[in-house]
PDB file of C-alpha atoms in Angstrom:
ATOM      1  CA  UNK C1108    -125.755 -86.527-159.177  1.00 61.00           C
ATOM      2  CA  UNK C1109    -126.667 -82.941-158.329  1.00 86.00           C
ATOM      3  CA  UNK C1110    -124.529 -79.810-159.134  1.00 88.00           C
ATOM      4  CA  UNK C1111    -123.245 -79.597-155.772  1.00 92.00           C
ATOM      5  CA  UNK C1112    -122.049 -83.545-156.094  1.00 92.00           C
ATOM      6  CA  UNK C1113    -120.609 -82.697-159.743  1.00 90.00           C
ATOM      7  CA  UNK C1114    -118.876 -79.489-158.226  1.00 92.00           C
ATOM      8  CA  UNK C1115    -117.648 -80.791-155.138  1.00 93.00           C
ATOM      9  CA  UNK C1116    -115.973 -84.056-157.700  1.00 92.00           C
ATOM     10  CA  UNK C1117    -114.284 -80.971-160.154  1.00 92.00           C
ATOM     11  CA  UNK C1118    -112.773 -79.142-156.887  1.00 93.00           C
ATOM     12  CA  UNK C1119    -111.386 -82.572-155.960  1.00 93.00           C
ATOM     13  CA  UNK C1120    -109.488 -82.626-159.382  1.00 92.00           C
ATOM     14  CA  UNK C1121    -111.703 -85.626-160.699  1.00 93.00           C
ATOM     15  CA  UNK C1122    -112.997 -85.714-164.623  1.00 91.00           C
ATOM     16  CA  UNK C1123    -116.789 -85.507-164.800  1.00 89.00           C
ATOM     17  CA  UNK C1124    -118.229 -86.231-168.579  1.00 85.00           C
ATOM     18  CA  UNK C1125    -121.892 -84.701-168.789  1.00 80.00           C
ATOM     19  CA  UNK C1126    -124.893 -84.235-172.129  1.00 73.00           C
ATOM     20  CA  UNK C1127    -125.673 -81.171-172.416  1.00 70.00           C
ATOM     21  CA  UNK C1128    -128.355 -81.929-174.040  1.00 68.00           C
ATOM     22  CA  UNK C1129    -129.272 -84.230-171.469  1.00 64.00           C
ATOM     23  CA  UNK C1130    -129.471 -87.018-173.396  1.00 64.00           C
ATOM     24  CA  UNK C1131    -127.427 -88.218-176.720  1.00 63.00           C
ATOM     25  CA  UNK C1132    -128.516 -87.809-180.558  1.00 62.00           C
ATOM     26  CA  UNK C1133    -127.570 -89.134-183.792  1.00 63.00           C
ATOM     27  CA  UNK C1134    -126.705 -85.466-184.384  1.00 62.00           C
ATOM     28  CA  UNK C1135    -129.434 -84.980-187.252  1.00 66.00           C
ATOM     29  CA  UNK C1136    -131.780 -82.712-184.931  1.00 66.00           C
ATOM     30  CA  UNK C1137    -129.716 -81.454-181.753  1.00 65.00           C
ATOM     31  CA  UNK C1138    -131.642 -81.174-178.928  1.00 68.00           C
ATOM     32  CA  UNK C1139    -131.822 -78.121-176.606  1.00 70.00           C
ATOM     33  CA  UNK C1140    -128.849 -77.622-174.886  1.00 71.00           C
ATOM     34  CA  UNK C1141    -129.490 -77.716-170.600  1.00 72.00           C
ATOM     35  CA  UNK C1142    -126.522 -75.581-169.500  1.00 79.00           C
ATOM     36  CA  UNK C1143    -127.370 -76.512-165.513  1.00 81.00           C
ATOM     37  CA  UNK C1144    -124.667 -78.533-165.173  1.00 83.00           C
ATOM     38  CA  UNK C1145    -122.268 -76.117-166.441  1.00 88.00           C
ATOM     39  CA  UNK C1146    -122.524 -74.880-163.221  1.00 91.00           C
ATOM     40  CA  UNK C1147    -120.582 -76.964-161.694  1.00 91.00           C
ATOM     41  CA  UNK C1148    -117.672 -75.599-163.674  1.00 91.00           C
ATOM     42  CA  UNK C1149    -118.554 -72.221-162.712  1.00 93.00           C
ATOM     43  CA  UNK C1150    -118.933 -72.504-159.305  1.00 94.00           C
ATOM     44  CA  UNK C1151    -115.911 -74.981-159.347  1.00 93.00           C
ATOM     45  CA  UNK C1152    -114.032 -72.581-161.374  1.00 93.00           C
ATOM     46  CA  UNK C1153    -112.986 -75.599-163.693  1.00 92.00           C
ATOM     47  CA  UNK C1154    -112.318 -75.271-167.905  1.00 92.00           C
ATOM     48  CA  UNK C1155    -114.849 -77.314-169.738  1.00 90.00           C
ATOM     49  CA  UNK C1156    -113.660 -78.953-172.721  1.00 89.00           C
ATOM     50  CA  UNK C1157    -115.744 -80.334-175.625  1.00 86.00           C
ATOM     51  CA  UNK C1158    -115.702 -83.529-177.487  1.00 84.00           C
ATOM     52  CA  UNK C1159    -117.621 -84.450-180.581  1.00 80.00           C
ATOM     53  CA  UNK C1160    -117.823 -87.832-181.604  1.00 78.00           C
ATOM     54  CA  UNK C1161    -119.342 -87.855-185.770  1.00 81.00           C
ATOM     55  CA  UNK C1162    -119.594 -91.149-186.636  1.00 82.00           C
ATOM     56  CA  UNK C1163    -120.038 -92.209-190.355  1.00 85.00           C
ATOM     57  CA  UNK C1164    -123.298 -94.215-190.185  1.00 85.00           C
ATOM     58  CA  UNK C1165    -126.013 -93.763-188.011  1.00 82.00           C
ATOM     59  CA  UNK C1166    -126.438 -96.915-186.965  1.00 81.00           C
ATOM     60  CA  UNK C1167    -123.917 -95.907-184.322  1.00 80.00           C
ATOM     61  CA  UNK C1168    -126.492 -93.728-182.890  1.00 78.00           C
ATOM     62  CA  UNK C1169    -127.384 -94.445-179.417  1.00 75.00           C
ATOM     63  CA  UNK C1170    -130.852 -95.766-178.842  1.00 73.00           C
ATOM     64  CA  UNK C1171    -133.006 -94.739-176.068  1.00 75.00           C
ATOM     65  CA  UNK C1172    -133.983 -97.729-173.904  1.00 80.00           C
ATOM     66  CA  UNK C1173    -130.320 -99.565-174.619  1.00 83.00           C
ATOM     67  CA  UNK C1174    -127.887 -99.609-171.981  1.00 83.00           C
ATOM     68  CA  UNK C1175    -124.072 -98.655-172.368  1.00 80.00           C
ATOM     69  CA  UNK C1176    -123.014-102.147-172.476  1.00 90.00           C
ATOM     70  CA  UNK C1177    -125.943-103.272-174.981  1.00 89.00           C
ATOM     71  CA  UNK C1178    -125.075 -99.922-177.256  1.00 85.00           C
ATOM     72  CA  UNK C1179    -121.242-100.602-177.815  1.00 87.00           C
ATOM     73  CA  UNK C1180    -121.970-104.365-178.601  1.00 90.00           C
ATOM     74  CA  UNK C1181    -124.195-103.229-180.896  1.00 87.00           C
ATOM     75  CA  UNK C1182    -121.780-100.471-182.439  1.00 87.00           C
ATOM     76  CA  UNK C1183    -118.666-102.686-182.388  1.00 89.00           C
ATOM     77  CA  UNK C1184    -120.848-105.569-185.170  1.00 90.00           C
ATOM     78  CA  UNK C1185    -121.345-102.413-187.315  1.00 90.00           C
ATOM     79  CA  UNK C1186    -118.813-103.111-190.250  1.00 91.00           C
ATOM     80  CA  UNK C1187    -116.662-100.416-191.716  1.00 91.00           C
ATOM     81  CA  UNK C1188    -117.540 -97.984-188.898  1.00 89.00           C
ATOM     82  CA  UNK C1189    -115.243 -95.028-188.819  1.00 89.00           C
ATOM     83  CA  UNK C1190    -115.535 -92.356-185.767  1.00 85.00           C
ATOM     84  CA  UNK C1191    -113.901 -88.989-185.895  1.00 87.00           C
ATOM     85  CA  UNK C1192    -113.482 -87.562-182.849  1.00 87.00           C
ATOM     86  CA  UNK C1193    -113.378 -83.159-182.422  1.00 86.00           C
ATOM     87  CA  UNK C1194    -111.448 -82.295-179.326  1.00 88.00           C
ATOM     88  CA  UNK C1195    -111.895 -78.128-178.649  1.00 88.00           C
ATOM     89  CA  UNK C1196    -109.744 -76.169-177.046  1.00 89.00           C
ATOM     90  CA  UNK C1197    -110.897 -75.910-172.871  1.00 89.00           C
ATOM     91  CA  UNK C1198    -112.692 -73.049-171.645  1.00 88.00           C
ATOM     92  CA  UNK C1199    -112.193 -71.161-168.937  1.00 89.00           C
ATOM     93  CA  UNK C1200    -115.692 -71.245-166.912  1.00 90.00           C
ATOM     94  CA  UNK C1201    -114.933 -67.784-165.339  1.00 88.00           C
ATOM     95  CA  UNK C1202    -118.740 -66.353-167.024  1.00 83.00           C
ATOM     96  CA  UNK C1203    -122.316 -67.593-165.930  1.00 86.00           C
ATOM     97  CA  UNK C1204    -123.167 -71.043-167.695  1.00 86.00           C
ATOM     98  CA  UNK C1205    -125.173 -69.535-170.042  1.00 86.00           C
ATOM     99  CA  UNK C1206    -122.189 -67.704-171.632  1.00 87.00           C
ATOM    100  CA  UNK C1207    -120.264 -70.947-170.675  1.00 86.00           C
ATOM    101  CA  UNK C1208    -123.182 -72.548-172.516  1.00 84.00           C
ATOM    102  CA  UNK C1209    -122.755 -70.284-175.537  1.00 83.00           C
ATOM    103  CA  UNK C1210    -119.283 -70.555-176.462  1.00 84.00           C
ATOM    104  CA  UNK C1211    -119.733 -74.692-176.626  1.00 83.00           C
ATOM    105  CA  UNK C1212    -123.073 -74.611-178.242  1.00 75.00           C
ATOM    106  CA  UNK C1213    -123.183 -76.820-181.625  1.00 68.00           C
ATOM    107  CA  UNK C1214    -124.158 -73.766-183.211  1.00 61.00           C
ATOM    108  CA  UNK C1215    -121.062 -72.205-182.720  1.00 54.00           C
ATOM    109  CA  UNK C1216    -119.521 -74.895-184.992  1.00 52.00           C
ATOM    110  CA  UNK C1217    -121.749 -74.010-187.682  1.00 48.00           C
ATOM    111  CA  UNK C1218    -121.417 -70.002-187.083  1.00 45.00           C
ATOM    112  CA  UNK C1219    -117.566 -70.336-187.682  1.00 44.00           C
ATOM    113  CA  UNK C1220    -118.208 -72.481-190.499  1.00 41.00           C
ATOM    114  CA  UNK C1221    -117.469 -75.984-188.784  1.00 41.00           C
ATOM    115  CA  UNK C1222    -113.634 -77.301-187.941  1.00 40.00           C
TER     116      UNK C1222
END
């Protein structure tokens, strides 16, 4: 949907789960975060809240060209998988979305030495 869609669905009270990246990774090279869609949250005035799934093989990763439903048959045959899943605290979207953008970066895990 477009920002307007996404922010219109946040002032409504619904949950909206978005990429960042605009796509998912196996984590070994992020890409670029796209902070667009933070937006939303701005302009919504909604907190944004991060989750980070690590899982402990790769073979979890999400392959382009798969679709949700072929991905988690594929994950859930993959013996001995363990997931740990980071919840952050919510932020308040009162900046722009690049500052937004900033304080959930991956880098900022790495800056304050991970969790």
């Amino acid at each position: 949907g477009t920002v307007a869609e996404v922010t219109a669905a946040l002032r409504k009270g619904d949950l909206v789960q978005v990429f960042p990246e605009g796509t998912t990774t196996c984590g070994a090279h992020p890409a670029r975060w796209r902070p667009a869609f933070l937006q939303a949250a701005v302009d919504a005035q909604a907190p944004v809240q991060r989750f980070t799934l690590l899982f402990s093989t790769a073979a979890a990763a999400f392959v382009e060209g798969e679709n949700l439903l072929q991905s988690l048959r594929r994950v859930l045959r993959v013996r001995g998988l363990s997931v740990t899943v980071l919840v952050d605290e919510p932020q308040r979207a009162d900046a722009g979305r690049r500052q937004l953008a900033l304080r959930l970066s991956p880098k900022r895990l790495v800056a304050l030495g991970g969790r």
